């Protein structure tokens, strides 16, 4: 298996494909045991192997691929569950503070507009800022974890995070003006 790890670390897609087919069922089993949801377990398999491919250079240093894969899978599942729990808490909090409206269609359209603007704001970030922002927000990684993953200092990560948030705030304010309630920005973690 070491041969495949080294070749995959060098970017050999065939070697990585071999690792995928050899280990996808193990990842699925661990994910299913932790999540008790087959759809989520399938998503975990995809995301774990995407993460492995993106960070494939690290595979050459792995001593026990079984242990490494278990840890990556477990961490991804916990981060995903944490994100889901956070999203549910945010939705409940938002419902508690948001004014009730008779016009659900208008609210739905506004939420879609907010989401599009937020995604556009993220898309316009520099590649480094976007990567740091997404690792922090989507995968709930801590500054030190991001720094280690990207092989940069935690201070560099902090700078990228601060600049990304400032850029997103400015972009959203310019695009939406006063249409976006401050409470929604606070809940989204933008302010």
Coordinates of N, CA, C and O in Angstrom, one line a residue:
X1 N 0.8 -1.2 0.0 CA 0.0 0.0 0.0 C 0.9 1.3 0.0 O 0.5 2.3 -0.5
X2 N 2.1 1.2 0.6 CA 3.0 2.3 0.6 C 3.3 2.8 -0.8 O 3.4 4.0 -1.0
X3 N 3.4 1.9 -1.7 CA 3.7 2.3 -3.1 C 2.6 3.2 -3.6 O 2.8 4.2 -4.3
X4 N 1.3 2.8 -3.4 CA 0.2 3.6 -3.8 C 0.1 5.0 -3.2 O -0.2 6.0 -3.8
X5 N 0.5 5.0 -1.9 CA 0.5 6.3 -1.1 C 1.5 7.3 -1.7 O 1.2 8.4 -2.0
X6 N 2.7 6.8 -2.0 CA 3.7 7.6 -2.5 C 3.4 8.1 -3.9 O 3.5 9.3 -4.3
X7 N 2.8 7.2 -4.8 CA 2.5 7.6 -6.1 C 1.3 8.5 -6.1 O 1.3 9.5 -6.9
X8 N 0.3 8.3 -5.2 CA -0.8 9.2 -5.1 C -0.3 10.6 -4.6 O -0.8 11.6 -5.1
X9 N 0.6 10.6 -3.7 CA 1.2 11.9 -3.2 C 1.8 12.6 -4.3 O 1.9 13.9 -4.3
X10 N 2.4 11.9 -5.3 CA 3.0 12.6 -6.4 C 2.0 13.0 -7.5 O 2.4 13.5 -8.5
X11 N 0.7 12.7 -7.3 CA -0.3 13.1 -8.2 C -0.8 12.0 -9.2 O -1.5 12.3 -10.1
X12 N -0.3 10.8 -9.0 CA -0.8 9.7 -9.9 C -2.2 9.4 -9.6 O -2.6 8.8 -8.5
X13 N -3.1 9.7 -10.5 CA -4.5 9.5 -10.4 C -4.9 8.0 -10.3 O -5.8 7.6 -9.6
X14 N -4.2 7.2 -11.0 CA -4.4 5.7 -11.0 C -4.2 5.2 -9.6 O -4.9 4.3 -9.1
X15 N -3.1 5.6 -9.0 CA -2.7 5.1 -7.7 C -3.8 5.6 -6.7 O -4.2 4.8 -5.8
X16 N -4.2 6.8 -6.8 CA -5.2 7.4 -5.9 C -6.5 6.6 -6.1 O -7.2 6.3 -5.1
X17 N -6.9 6.3 -7.3 CA -8.1 5.5 -7.6 C -8.0 4.2 -7.0 O -9.0 3.7 -6.4
X18 N -6.8 3.6 -7.0 CA -6.7 2.3 -6.3 C -7.0 2.4 -4.8 O -7.7 1.6 -4.2
X19 N -6.4 3.5 -4.2 CA -6.7 3.8 -2.8 C -8.2 4.0 -2.5 O -8.7 3.4 -1.5
X20 N -8.8 4.7 -3.4 CA -10.2 5.0 -3.2 C -11.0 3.7 -3.2 O -11.8 3.4 -2.3
X21 N -10.8 2.8 -4.2 CA -11.6 1.6 -4.3 C -11.2 0.6 -3.2 O -12.0 -0.2 -2.7
X22 N -10.0 0.7 -2.7 CA -9.6 -0.2 -1.6 C -10.1 0.2 -0.3 O -10.4 -0.6 0.6
X23 N -10.4 1.5 -0.1 CA -10.8 2.0 1.2 C -12.1 2.7 1.3 O -12.6 3.0 2.4
X24 N -12.8 2.9 0.2 CA -14.1 3.6 0.3 C -15.1 2.9 1.2 O -15.9 3.5 1.9
X25 N -15.2 1.6 1.2 CA -16.1 0.8 2.0 C -15.8 1.0 3.5 O -16.7 1.1 4.3
X26 N -14.5 1.1 3.9 CA -14.1 1.3 5.2 C -14.5 2.6 5.7 O -15.1 2.8 6.8
X27 N -14.3 3.7 4.9 CA -14.7 5.0 5.2 C -16.3 5.1 5.4 O -16.8 5.7 6.4
X28 N -17.0 4.4 4.5 CA -18.4 4.4 4.5 C -18.9 3.8 5.8 O -19.8 4.3 6.5
X29 N -18.3 2.6 6.2 CA -18.7 1.9 7.4 C -18.5 2.8 8.7 O -19.3 2.9 9.5
X30 N -17.3 3.4 8.8 CA -17.0 4.3 9.9 C -18.0 5.5 9.9 O -18.6 5.8 11.0
X31 N -18.2 6.1 8.8 CA -19.2 7.2 8.7 C -20.6 6.8 9.0 O -21.3 7.5 9.7
X32 N -21.0 5.7 8.6 CA -22.4 5.2 8.9 C -22.5 4.9 10.3 O -23.5 5.2 10.9
X33 N -21.5 4.3 10.9 CA -21.6 4.0 12.4 C -21.6 5.3 13.2 O -22.4 5.4 14.2
X34 N -20.9 6.4 12.7 CA -20.9 7.6 13.5 C -22.2 8.5 13.2 O -22.7 9.2 14.1
X35 N -22.7 8.4 12.0 CA -23.8 9.3 11.6 C -25.2 8.6 11.7 O -26.2 9.3 11.8
X36 N -25.2 7.3 11.5 CA -26.4 6.5 11.4 C -27.3 7.0 10.3 O -28.5 6.9 10.4
X37 N -26.7 7.5 9.2 CA -27.5 8.0 8.1 C -26.7 7.7 6.8 O -25.6 8.2 6.6
X38 N -27.3 6.8 6.0 CA -26.6 6.3 4.8 C -26.2 7.5 3.8 O -25.2 7.5 3.2
X39 N -27.2 8.4 3.6 CA -26.9 9.5 2.7 C -25.7 10.3 3.2 O -24.8 10.7 2.4
X40 N -25.7 10.6 4.4 CA -24.6 11.4 5.0 C -23.3 10.6 4.9 O -22.2 11.2 4.6
X41 N -23.4 9.3 5.2 CA -22.2 8.5 5.1 C -21.6 8.5 3.7 O -20.4 8.5 3.5
X42 N -22.5 8.5 2.7 CA -22.0 8.5 1.3 C -21.3 9.9 1.0 O -20.3 9.9 0.3
X43 N -21.9 10.9 1.5 CA -21.3 12.3 1.3 C -19.9 12.3 2.0 O -19.0 12.9 1.5
X44 N -19.8 11.7 3.2 CA -18.6 11.7 3.9 C -17.5 11.0 3.1 O -16.4 11.5 3.0
X45 N -17.8 9.9 2.4 CA -16.9 9.2 1.6 C -16.3 10.1 0.5 O -15.1 10.2 0.3
X46 N -17.3 10.8 -0.2 CA -16.8 11.7 -1.2 C -15.9 12.8 -0.7 O -14.9 13.1 -1.2
X47 N -16.4 13.4 0.4 CA -15.6 14.6 0.9 C -14.3 14.2 1.5 O -13.3 14.9 1.3
X48 N -14.2 13.0 2.1 CA -12.9 12.6 2.7 C -11.9 12.3 1.6 O -10.8 12.8 1.6
X49 N -12.4 11.7 0.5 CA -11.4 11.4 -0.6 C -11.1 12.7 -1.4 O -10.0 12.8 -1.9
X50 N -12.0 13.6 -1.5 CA -11.7 14.9 -2.1 C -10.6 15.6 -1.2 O -9.6 16.1 -1.8
X51 N -10.8 15.6 0.1 CA -9.8 16.2 1.0 C -8.4 15.5 0.8 O -7.4 16.2 0.8
X52 N -8.5 14.2 0.8 CA -7.2 13.4 0.6 C -6.5 13.8 -0.7 O -5.3 14.0 -0.7
X53 N -7.3 14.0 -1.8 CA -6.7 14.3 -3.1 C -6.1 15.8 -3.0 O -5.0 16.0 -3.5
X54 N -6.9 16.7 -2.4 CA -6.4 18.1 -2.4 C -5.1 18.2 -1.5 O -4.2 18.9 -1.9
X55 N -5.0 17.4 -0.5 CA -3.8 17.4 0.4 C -3.0 16.1 0.1 O -2.4 15.6 1.1
X56 N -2.9 15.7 -1.1 CA -2.3 14.4 -1.4 C -0.8 14.4 -1.1 O -0.2 13.3 -0.8
X57 N -0.1 15.5 -1.1 CA 1.3 15.5 -0.8 C 1.6 15.0 0.6 O 2.6 14.4 0.8
X58 N 0.7 15.1 1.5 CA 0.8 14.6 2.9 C 0.8 13.1 2.9 O 1.3 12.5 3.9
X59 N 0.3 12.4 1.9 CA 0.1 11.0 1.9 C 1.5 10.3 2.0 O 1.6 9.2 2.5
X60 N 2.5 10.9 1.4 CA 3.8 10.3 1.4 C 4.4 10.2 2.9 O 5.2 9.3 3.1
X61 N 3.9 11.0 3.8 CA 4.4 11.0 5.2 C 3.6 10.0 6.1 O 4.0 9.8 7.2
X62 N 2.5 9.5 5.6 CA 1.6 8.7 6.4 C 2.2 7.3 6.7 O 2.7 6.6 5.7
X63 N 2.3 7.0 7.9 CA 2.8 5.7 8.3 C 1.8 4.6 8.4 O 2.1 3.4 8.0
X64 N 0.6 4.9 8.9 CA -0.5 3.9 8.9 C -1.7 4.5 8.3 O -2.4 5.3 8.9
X65 N -1.9 4.1 7.0 CA -3.0 4.7 6.2 C -4.4 4.4 6.9 O -5.3 5.3 6.9
X66 N -4.5 3.2 7.4 CA -5.8 2.9 8.1 C -6.1 3.9 9.2 O -7.2 4.4 9.3
X67 N -5.1 4.1 10.1 CA -5.3 5.0 11.2 C -5.5 6.5 10.7 O -6.4 7.2 11.2
X68 N -4.7 6.9 9.7 CA -4.8 8.2 9.2 C -6.2 8.4 8.6 O -6.9 9.4 8.8
X69 N -6.7 7.4 7.8 CA -8.0 7.5 7.2 C -9.1 7.6 8.2 O -10.1 8.3 8.0
X70 N -9.0 6.8 9.2 CA -10.0 6.8 10.3 C -10.1 8.2 11.0 O -11.2 8.7 11.2
X71 N -8.9 8.8 11.3 CA -8.9 10.1 11.9 C -9.5 11.1 11.0 O -10.3 12.0 11.4
X72 N -9.1 11.1 9.7 CA -9.7 12.1 8.8 C -11.2 11.9 8.7 O -11.9 12.9 8.7
X73 N -11.6 10.7 8.6 CA -13.1 10.4 8.5 C -13.8 10.9 9.7 O -14.8 11.6 9.7
X74 N -13.3 10.5 10.9 CA -13.9 10.9 12.2 C -14.0 12.4 12.3 O -15.0 13.0 12.7
X75 N -12.9 13.1 12.0 CA -12.8 14.5 12.1 C -13.8 15.2 11.1 O -14.5 16.2 11.5
X76 N -13.9 14.7 9.9 CA -14.9 15.2 9.0 C -16.3 15.0 9.5 O -17.1 16.0 9.4
X77 N -16.6 13.9 10.0 CA -18.0 13.6 10.5 C -18.3 14.5 11.7 O -19.4 15.1 11.7
X78 N -17.4 14.7 12.6 CA -17.6 15.5 13.7 C -17.8 17.0 13.3 O -18.7 17.7 13.8
X79 N -17.0 17.4 12.4 CA -17.1 18.8 11.9 C -18.5 19.0 11.1 O -19.1 20.0 11.3
X80 N -18.9 18.0 10.4 CA -20.1 18.1 9.6 C -21.3 18.1 10.6 O -22.3 18.9 10.5
X81 N -21.2 17.3 11.7 CA -22.3 17.2 12.7 C -22.4 18.5 13.4 O -23.4 19.1 13.7
X82 N -21.2 19.1 13.7 CA -21.1 20.4 14.4 C -21.7 21.5 13.6 O -22.5 22.3 14.0
X83 N -21.4 21.4 12.3 CA -22.0 22.4 11.3 C -23.5 22.3 11.3 O -24.2 23.3 11.3
X84 N -24.0 21.1 11.2 CA -25.4 20.9 11.1 C -26.1 21.4 12.4 O -27.1 22.1 12.4
X85 N -25.5 21.1 13.5 CA -26.1 21.5 14.8 C -26.0 23.1 14.9 O -27.0 23.7 15.3
X86 N -24.9 23.7 14.4 CA -24.8 25.1 14.4 C -25.9 25.7 13.5 O -26.5 26.7 13.9
X87 N -26.1 25.1 12.3 CA -27.1 25.6 11.4 C -28.5 25.6 12.0 O -29.3 26.5 11.9
X88 N -28.8 24.5 12.7 CA -30.1 24.3 13.3 C -30.3 25.3 14.4 O -31.3 25.9 14.6
X89 N -29.2 25.6 15.2 CA -29.3 26.6 16.3 C -29.5 28.0 15.7 O -30.3 28.8 16.2
X90 N -28.8 28.2 14.6 CA -28.9 29.5 13.9 C -30.3 29.7 13.4 O -30.9 30.8 13.5
X91 N -30.9 28.7 12.8 CA -32.2 28.8 12.2 C -33.3 29.0 13.3 O -34.2 29.8 13.2
X92 N -33.1 28.3 14.4 CA -34.0 28.5 15.6 C -33.8 30.0 16.1 O -34.8 30.7 16.3
X93 N -32.6 30.4 16.2 CA -32.3 31.8 16.7 C -32.9 32.8 15.8 O -33.5 33.8 16.2
X94 N -32.7 32.6 14.5 CA -33.3 33.5 13.5 C -34.8 33.6 13.6 O -35.4 34.6 13.5
X95 N -35.4 32.4 13.7 CA -36.9 32.4 13.8 C -37.4 33.2 15.0 O -38.4 33.8 15.0
X96 N -36.6 33.1 16.1 CA -36.9 33.8 17.4 C -36.8 35.3 17.2 O -37.6 36.0 17.8
X97 N -35.8 35.8 16.5 CA -35.7 37.3 16.4 C -36.3 37.9 15.1 O -36.4 39.1 15.1
X98 N -36.6 37.1 14.1 CA -37.1 37.6 12.9 C -38.5 38.0 13.0 O -39.3 37.2 13.6
X99 N -38.9 39.1 12.5 CA -40.4 39.4 12.5 C -41.2 38.4 11.7 O -40.7 38.0 10.6
X100 N -42.3 38.1 12.1 CA -43.2 37.2 11.3 C -43.8 38.0 10.2 O -44.2 39.1 10.3
X101 N -43.8 37.3 9.1 CA -44.3 37.9 7.9 C -45.4 37.0 7.3 O -45.2 35.8 7.2
X102 N -46.4 37.7 6.7 CA -47.4 36.9 6.1 C -47.0 36.5 4.7 O -47.5 35.6 4.1
X103 N -46.0 37.2 4.2 CA -45.6 36.9 2.8 C -44.3 36.0 2.8 O -43.2 36.5 2.7
X104 N -44.6 34.7 2.8 CA -43.5 33.7 2.8 C -42.7 33.8 1.5 O -41.5 33.5 1.5
X105 N -43.4 34.0 0.4 CA -42.7 34.1 -0.9 C -41.7 35.2 -0.9 O -40.6 35.0 -1.4
X106 N -42.0 36.3 -0.4 CA -41.1 37.5 -0.3 C -39.9 37.1 0.5 O -38.7 37.4 0.1
X107 N -40.1 36.5 1.7 CA -39.0 36.1 2.5 C -38.1 35.0 1.8 O -36.9 35.1 1.9
X108 N -38.7 34.1 1.1 CA -37.9 33.1 0.4 C -37.1 33.8 -0.6 O -35.9 33.4 -0.8
X109 N -37.6 34.7 -1.4 CA -36.9 35.4 -2.4 C -35.8 36.2 -1.8 O -34.7 36.2 -2.4
X110 N -36.0 36.9 -0.7 CA -35.0 37.7 -0.1 C -33.9 36.8 0.4 O -32.7 37.1 0.2
X111 N -34.2 35.6 1.0 CA -33.2 34.7 1.5 C -32.3 34.2 0.3 O -31.1 34.1 0.5
X112 N -33.0 33.9 -0.8 CA -32.2 33.5 -2.0 C -31.3 34.6 -2.5 O -30.1 34.3 -2.8
X113 N -31.8 35.8 -2.5 CA -31.0 36.9 -2.9 C -29.8 37.1 -1.9 O -28.6 37.3 -2.4
X114 N -30.0 37.0 -0.6 CA -28.9 37.1 0.3 C -27.9 36.0 0.1 O -26.7 36.3 0.1
X115 N -28.3 34.8 -0.1 CA -27.4 33.7 -0.3 C -26.6 33.9 -1.6 O -25.4 33.6 -1.6
X116 N -27.2 34.4 -2.7 CA -26.5 34.6 -3.9 C -25.4 35.7 -3.7 O -24.3 35.5 -4.1
X117 N -25.8 36.8 -3.0 CA -24.8 37.8 -2.8 C -23.7 37.3 -1.9 O -22.5 37.6 -2.2
X118 N -24.0 36.5 -0.9 CA -22.9 36.0 0.0 C -22.0 35.1 -0.8 O -20.8 35.2 -0.7
X119 N -22.6 34.2 -1.7 CA -21.7 33.3 -2.5 C -20.9 34.2 -3.5 O -19.7 33.8 -3.7
X120 N -21.4 35.2 -4.0 CA -20.7 36.1 -4.9 C -19.5 36.8 -4.2 O -18.4 36.9 -4.7
X121 N -19.8 37.2 -2.9 CA -18.8 37.8 -2.1 C -17.7 36.8 -1.8 O -16.5 37.2 -1.9
X122 N -18.0 35.6 -1.5 CA -17.0 34.6 -1.3 C -16.2 34.3 -2.6 O -15.0 34.2 -2.5
X123 N -16.9 34.3 -3.7 CA -16.2 34.0 -5.0 C -15.2 35.1 -5.4 O -14.2 34.8 -6.0
X124 N -15.5 36.3 -5.0 CA -14.6 37.4 -5.3 C -13.3 37.5 -4.4 O -12.4 38.3 -4.7
X125 N -13.2 36.7 -3.4 CA -12.1 36.7 -2.5 C -10.9 36.2 -3.3 O -11.0 35.4 -4.2
X126 N -9.7 36.5 -2.8 CA -8.5 36.0 -3.4 C -8.5 34.5 -3.1 O -9.2 34.0 -2.1
X127 N -7.8 33.7 -3.9 CA -7.8 32.2 -3.6 C -7.4 31.8 -2.2 O -8.0 30.9 -1.6
X128 N -6.4 32.5 -1.6 CA -6.0 32.2 -0.3 C -7.1 32.5 0.8 O -7.4 31.8 1.7
X129 N -7.7 33.7 0.6 CA -8.7 34.1 1.5 C -9.9 33.2 1.4 O -10.5 32.8 2.4
X130 N -10.3 32.9 0.2 CA -11.4 32.0 0.0 C -11.2 30.6 0.6 O -12.0 30.1 1.3
X131 N -10.0 30.1 0.4 CA -9.7 28.8 1.0 C -9.7 28.8 2.5 O -10.3 27.9 3.2
X132 N -9.1 29.8 3.1 CA -9.1 29.9 4.6 C -10.5 30.1 5.1 O -11.0 29.5 6.0
X133 N -11.3 31.0 4.4 CA -12.7 31.2 4.9 C -13.5 30.0 4.8 O -14.2 29.6 5.7
X134 N -13.4 29.2 3.7 CA -14.2 28.0 3.5 C -13.8 26.9 4.5 O -14.6 26.2 5.1
X135 N -12.5 26.8 4.7 CA -12.1 25.8 5.7 C -12.6 26.1 7.1 O -12.9 25.2 7.9
X136 N -12.6 27.4 7.4 CA -13.0 27.8 8.7 C -14.5 27.7 8.9 O -15.0 27.1 9.8
X137 N -15.3 28.2 7.9 CA -16.8 28.2 8.0 C -17.4 26.9 7.6 O -18.3 26.4 8.3
X138 N -17.0 26.2 6.6 CA -17.6 25.0 6.1 C -17.1 23.8 6.8 O -17.9 22.9 7.1
X139 N -15.9 23.7 7.1 CA -15.3 22.5 7.8 C -15.1 22.8 9.3 O -14.6 21.9 10.0
X140 N -15.4 24.0 9.8 CA -15.2 24.3 11.2 C -13.8 24.0 11.7 O -13.7 23.6 12.8
X141 N -12.8 24.2 10.9 CA -11.4 24.0 11.3 C -11.0 25.2 12.1 O -11.3 26.4 11.8
X142 N -10.1 25.0 13.1 CA -9.5 26.0 13.9 C -8.3 26.6 13.1 O -7.8 26.0 12.2
X143 N -7.9 27.8 13.6 CA -6.8 28.5 12.9 C -5.6 27.7 12.8 O -4.9 27.6 11.8
X144 N -5.2 27.0 13.9 CA -4.0 26.1 13.9 C -4.2 25.0 12.9 O -3.2 24.6 12.3
X145 N -5.3 24.4 12.8 CA -5.6 23.3 11.9 C -5.4 23.8 10.5 O -4.8 23.1 9.6
X146 N -6.0 24.9 10.2 CA -5.9 25.5 8.8 C -4.4 25.8 8.5 O -3.9 25.5 7.4
X147 N -3.7 26.4 9.5 CA -2.3 26.7 9.2 C -1.5 25.5 8.9 O -0.7 25.5 8.0
X148 N -1.8 24.4 9.7 CA -1.0 23.2 9.5 C -1.4 22.6 8.1 O -0.5 22.2 7.3
X149 N -2.7 22.6 7.7 CA -3.1 22.0 6.5 C -2.5 22.8 5.3 O -2.1 22.2 4.3
X150 N -2.4 24.1 5.4 CA -1.9 25.0 4.3 C -0.4 25.2 4.4 O 0.1 25.9 3.5
X151 N 0.2 24.7 5.5 CA 1.6 24.9 5.7 C 2.0 26.4 5.7 O 2.9 26.9 5.1
X152 N 1.2 27.1 6.5 CA 1.5 28.6 6.8 C 1.4 28.8 8.3 O 0.9 27.9 9.0
X153 N 1.7 30.0 8.7 CA 1.6 30.3 10.1 C 0.2 30.6 10.5 O -0.6 31.1 9.7
X154 N -0.1 30.4 11.8 CA -1.5 30.8 12.3 C -1.8 32.3 12.1 O -2.9 32.7 11.8
X155 N -0.7 33.1 12.2 CA -0.9 34.5 12.0 C -1.3 34.8 10.5 O -2.1 35.7 10.3
X156 N -0.8 34.1 9.6 CA -1.1 34.2 8.2 C -2.6 33.9 8.0 O -3.3 34.6 7.3
X157 N -3.0 32.8 8.6 CA -4.4 32.4 8.6 C -5.3 33.5 9.2 O -6.3 33.8 8.6
X158 N -4.9 34.0 10.3 CA -5.7 35.1 11.0 C -5.8 36.3 10.0 O -6.9 36.9 9.9
X159 N -4.7 36.6 9.4 CA -4.8 37.8 8.4 C -5.7 37.5 7.3 O -6.5 38.4 6.9
X160 N -5.6 36.3 6.7 CA -6.5 35.9 5.6 C -8.0 36.0 6.1 O -8.9 36.4 5.3
X161 N -8.3 35.4 7.3 CA -9.6 35.4 7.8 C -10.2 36.9 8.0 O -11.3 37.2 7.5
X162 N -9.3 37.7 8.6 CA -9.8 39.1 8.8 C -10.1 39.8 7.5 O -11.1 40.5 7.3
X163 N -9.2 39.6 6.5 CA -9.3 40.3 5.2 C -10.5 39.7 4.5 O -11.3 40.5 3.8
X164 N -10.7 38.4 4.6 CA -11.9 37.8 3.9 C -13.2 38.3 4.5 O -14.1 38.7 3.7
X165 N -13.3 38.4 5.8 CA -14.5 38.9 6.4 C -14.8 40.3 6.1 O -15.9 40.7 5.8
X166 N -13.7 41.2 6.1 CA -13.9 42.6 5.8 C -14.3 42.7 4.3 O -15.2 43.5 4.0
X167 N -13.8 41.9 3.4 CA -14.2 42.0 2.0 C -15.6 41.5 1.8 O -16.4 42.2 1.1
X168 N -16.0 40.5 2.5 CA -17.4 40.0 2.4 C -18.4 41.0 3.0 O -19.4 41.3 2.4
X169 N -18.0 41.6 4.1 CA -18.9 42.7 4.7 C -19.1 43.8 3.7 O -20.2 44.3 3.4
X170 N -18.0 44.3 3.1 CA -18.0 45.4 2.2 C -18.8 45.1 1.0 O -19.7 45.9 0.5
X171 N -18.6 43.9 0.4 CA -19.3 43.5 -0.8 C -20.8 43.4 -0.5 O -21.6 43.9 -1.3
X172 N -21.2 42.7 0.6 CA -22.6 42.6 0.9 C -23.2 43.9 1.2 O -24.4 44.2 0.7
X173 N -22.6 44.8 1.9 CA -23.1 46.1 2.1 C -23.3 46.9 0.8 O -24.3 47.5 0.6
X174 N -22.4 46.8 -0.1 CA -22.5 47.5 -1.4 C -23.6 46.9 -2.2 O -24.3 47.7 -2.9
X175 N -23.7 45.6 -2.2 CA -24.7 45.0 -3.1 C -26.1 45.1 -2.5 O -27.1 45.2 -3.3
X176 N -26.3 45.0 -1.2 CA -27.6 44.9 -0.6 C -28.0 46.2 0.0 O -29.2 46.4 0.3
X177 N -27.1 47.1 0.3 CA -27.4 48.3 1.0 C -28.1 48.0 2.3 O -27.6 47.2 3.1
X178 N -29.2 48.6 2.6 CA -29.9 48.4 3.8 C -30.9 47.2 3.8 O -31.6 47.0 4.7
X179 N -30.9 46.5 2.7 CA -31.9 45.4 2.6 C -31.6 44.2 3.5 O -32.4 43.4 3.8
X180 N -30.3 44.1 3.9 CA -29.9 42.9 4.7 C -30.0 43.3 6.1 O -29.2 44.1 6.6
X181 N -30.8 42.6 6.9 CA -30.9 42.9 8.3 C -29.6 42.6 9.0 O -28.9 41.6 8.7
X182 N -29.2 43.4 10.0 CA -28.0 43.2 10.7 C -28.0 41.9 11.5 O -27.0 41.2 11.5
X183 N -29.1 41.5 12.0 CA -29.3 40.2 12.7 C -28.9 39.0 11.8 O -28.2 38.1 12.2
X184 N -29.2 39.1 10.5 CA -28.9 38.0 9.6 C -27.4 38.0 9.4 O -26.7 36.9 9.4
X185 N -26.7 39.1 9.2 CA -25.3 39.2 9.1 C -24.6 38.7 10.3 O -23.6 37.9 10.2
X186 N -25.1 39.0 11.5 CA -24.5 38.5 12.7 C -24.6 37.0 12.8 O -23.7 36.3 13.2
X187 N -25.8 36.5 12.5 CA -26.0 35.0 12.5 C -25.1 34.3 11.5 O -24.7 33.2 11.7
X188 N -24.9 34.9 10.4 CA -24.1 34.3 9.3 C -22.6 34.4 9.7 O -21.8 33.8 9.0
X189 N -22.3 35.1 10.7 CA -20.9 35.2 11.1 C -20.1 36.2 10.3 O -18.9 36.2 10.3
X190 N -20.8 37.1 9.6 CA -20.1 38.1 8.7 C -19.7 39.3 9.5 O -18.7 40.0 9.2
X191 N -20.5 39.7 10.5 CA -20.1 40.8 11.4 C -19.8 40.4 12.8 O -20.1 39.3 13.2

